[in-house]
Amino acid sequence: MLKREITYEDFNGEKVTETFYFNLTKSEIIELNVGYEGGLGSAIQRIVETSDVRSVVAELKKILLMSYGIKSEDGKRFIKSDELRLQFTQTPAYDILFMDIATNDTASAAFIKGILPKDFVEEIEKAEKAANKQPLLPPSVSTGAKETS
């Protein structure tokens, strides 16, 4: 799970710092995986390597919104819905986050790494090492915004 604090000016002109949460479960990753030709890993690789800005923006938005939710107070549920996603897209915080990950390769890679389950990231990194491939997900990335997972 990625926890992201975003400071923005609300529509009343007030400066606000709010915490937002993003997460993909393994079952959601499977759903994403079957939705992409070659699987999610190939889609992420295309996002990293492509110069087709329109596709990059569309894929990042899809992944960003699919991962957005609200953590229940008891921490037992991560609540997601179309209504919550719509509400989030109507905030200045969404605009700030989206612009960050859509315009900064390092930030987008860090975001994707942060929303994936830790053991899933470890599996990807092990497979890349075994295949002597350049890492798809960098081990540590600084985006300038506060992130914790």
mmCIF file with all atom_site columns, N, CA, C and O in Angstrom, residues 8-16:
data_model
loop_
_atom_site.group_PDB
_atom_site.id
_atom_site.type_symbol
_atom_site.label_atom_id
_atom_site.label_alt_id
_atom_site.label_comp_id
_atom_site.label_asym_id
_atom_site.label_entity_id
_atom_site.label_seq_id
_atom_site.pdbx_PDB_ins_code
_atom_site.Cartn_x
_atom_site.Cartn_y
_atom_site.Cartn_z
_atom_site.occupancy
_atom_site.B_iso_or_equiv
_atom_site.pdbx_formal_charge
_atom_site.auth_seq_id
_atom_site.auth_comp_id
_atom_site.auth_asym_id
_atom_site.auth_atom_id
_atom_site.pdbx_PDB_model_num
ATOM 1  N N  . TYR A 1 8  ? -2.302  20.832 -1.140 1.00 0.00 ? 8  TYR A N  1
ATOM 2  C CA . TYR A 1 8  ? -2.908  21.545 -2.259 1.00 0.00 ? 8  TYR A CA 1
ATOM 3  C C  . TYR A 1 8  ? -3.751  22.700 -1.732 1.00 0.00 ? 8  TYR A C  1
ATOM 4  O O  . TYR A 1 8  ? -4.039  22.787 -0.546 1.00 0.00 ? 8  TYR A O  1
ATOM 5  N N  . GLU A 1 9  ? -4.137  23.568 -2.647 1.00 0.00 ? 9  GLU A N  1
ATOM 6  C CA . GLU A 1 9  ? -5.051  24.651 -2.305 1.00 0.00 ? 9  GLU A CA 1
ATOM 7  C C  . GLU A 1 9  ? -6.446  24.208 -2.725 1.00 0.00 ? 9  GLU A C  1
ATOM 8  O O  . GLU A 1 9  ? -6.687  23.891 -3.892 1.00 0.00 ? 9  GLU A O  1
ATOM 9  N N  . ASP A 1 10 ? -7.372  24.186 -1.762 1.00 0.00 ? 10 ASP A N  1
ATOM 10 C CA . ASP A 1 10 ? -8.730  23.749 -2.093 1.00 0.00 ? 10 ASP A CA 1
ATOM 11 C C  . ASP A 1 10 ? -9.485  24.869 -2.806 1.00 0.00 ? 10 ASP A C  1
ATOM 12 O O  . ASP A 1 10 ? -8.951  25.952 -3.038 1.00 0.00 ? 10 ASP A O  1
ATOM 13 N N  . PHE A 1 11 ? -10.736 24.604 -3.159 1.00 0.00 ? 11 PHE A N  1
ATOM 14 C CA . PHE A 1 11 ? -11.505 25.567 -3.931 1.00 0.00 ? 11 PHE A CA 1
ATOM 15 C C  . PHE A 1 11 ? -12.025 26.740 -3.103 1.00 0.00 ? 11 PHE A C  1
ATOM 16 O O  . PHE A 1 11 ? -12.654 27.646 -3.641 1.00 0.00 ? 11 PHE A O  1
ATOM 17 N N  . ASN A 1 12 ? -11.719 26.729 -1.813 1.00 0.00 ? 12 ASN A N  1
ATOM 18 C CA . ASN A 1 12 ? -12.000 27.876 -0.949 1.00 0.00 ? 12 ASN A CA 1
ATOM 19 C C  . ASN A 1 12 ? -10.746 28.719 -0.742 1.00 0.00 ? 12 ASN A C  1
ATOM 20 O O  . ASN A 1 12 ? -10.750 29.655 0.047  1.00 0.00 ? 12 ASN A O  1
ATOM 21 N N  . GLY A 1 13 ? -9.650  28.326 -1.409 1.00 0.00 ? 13 GLY A N  1
ATOM 22 C CA . GLY A 1 13 ? -8.404  29.062 -1.277 1.00 0.00 ? 13 GLY A CA 1
ATOM 23 C C  . GLY A 1 13 ? -7.588  28.685 -0.059 1.00 0.00 ? 13 GLY A C  1
ATOM 24 O O  . GLY A 1 13 ? -6.599  29.344 0.252  1.00 0.00 ? 13 GLY A O  1
ATOM 25 N N  . GLU A 1 14 ? -7.988  27.619 0.634  1.00 0.00 ? 14 GLU A N  1
ATOM 26 C CA . GLU A 1 14 ? -7.287  27.162 1.844  1.00 0.00 ? 14 GLU A CA 1
ATOM 27 C C  . GLU A 1 14 ? -6.211  26.141 1.472  1.00 0.00 ? 14 GLU A C  1
ATOM 28 O O  . GLU A 1 14 ? -6.444  25.264 0.633  1.00 0.00 ? 14 GLU A O  1
ATOM 29 N N  . LYS A 1 15 ? -5.061  26.227 2.134  1.00 0.00 ? 15 LYS A N  1
ATOM 30 C CA . LYS A 1 15 ? -4.007  25.239 1.950  1.00 0.00 ? 15 LYS A CA 1
ATOM 31 C C  . LYS A 1 15 ? -4.342  24.027 2.814  1.00 0.00 ? 15 LYS A C  1
ATOM 32 O O  . LYS A 1 15 ? -4.597  24.158 4.006  1.00 0.00 ? 15 LYS A O  1
ATOM 33 N N  . VAL A 1 16 ? -4.364  22.849 2.200  1.00 0.00 ? 16 VAL A N  1
ATOM 34 C CA . VAL A 1 16 ? -4.766  21.618 2.867  1.00 0.00 ? 16 VAL A CA 1
ATOM 35 C C  . VAL A 1 16 ? -3.710  20.547 2.608  1.00 0.00 ? 16 VAL A C  1
ATOM 36 O O  . VAL A 1 16 ? -3.216  20.420 1.489  1.00 0.00 ? 16 VAL A O  1
#
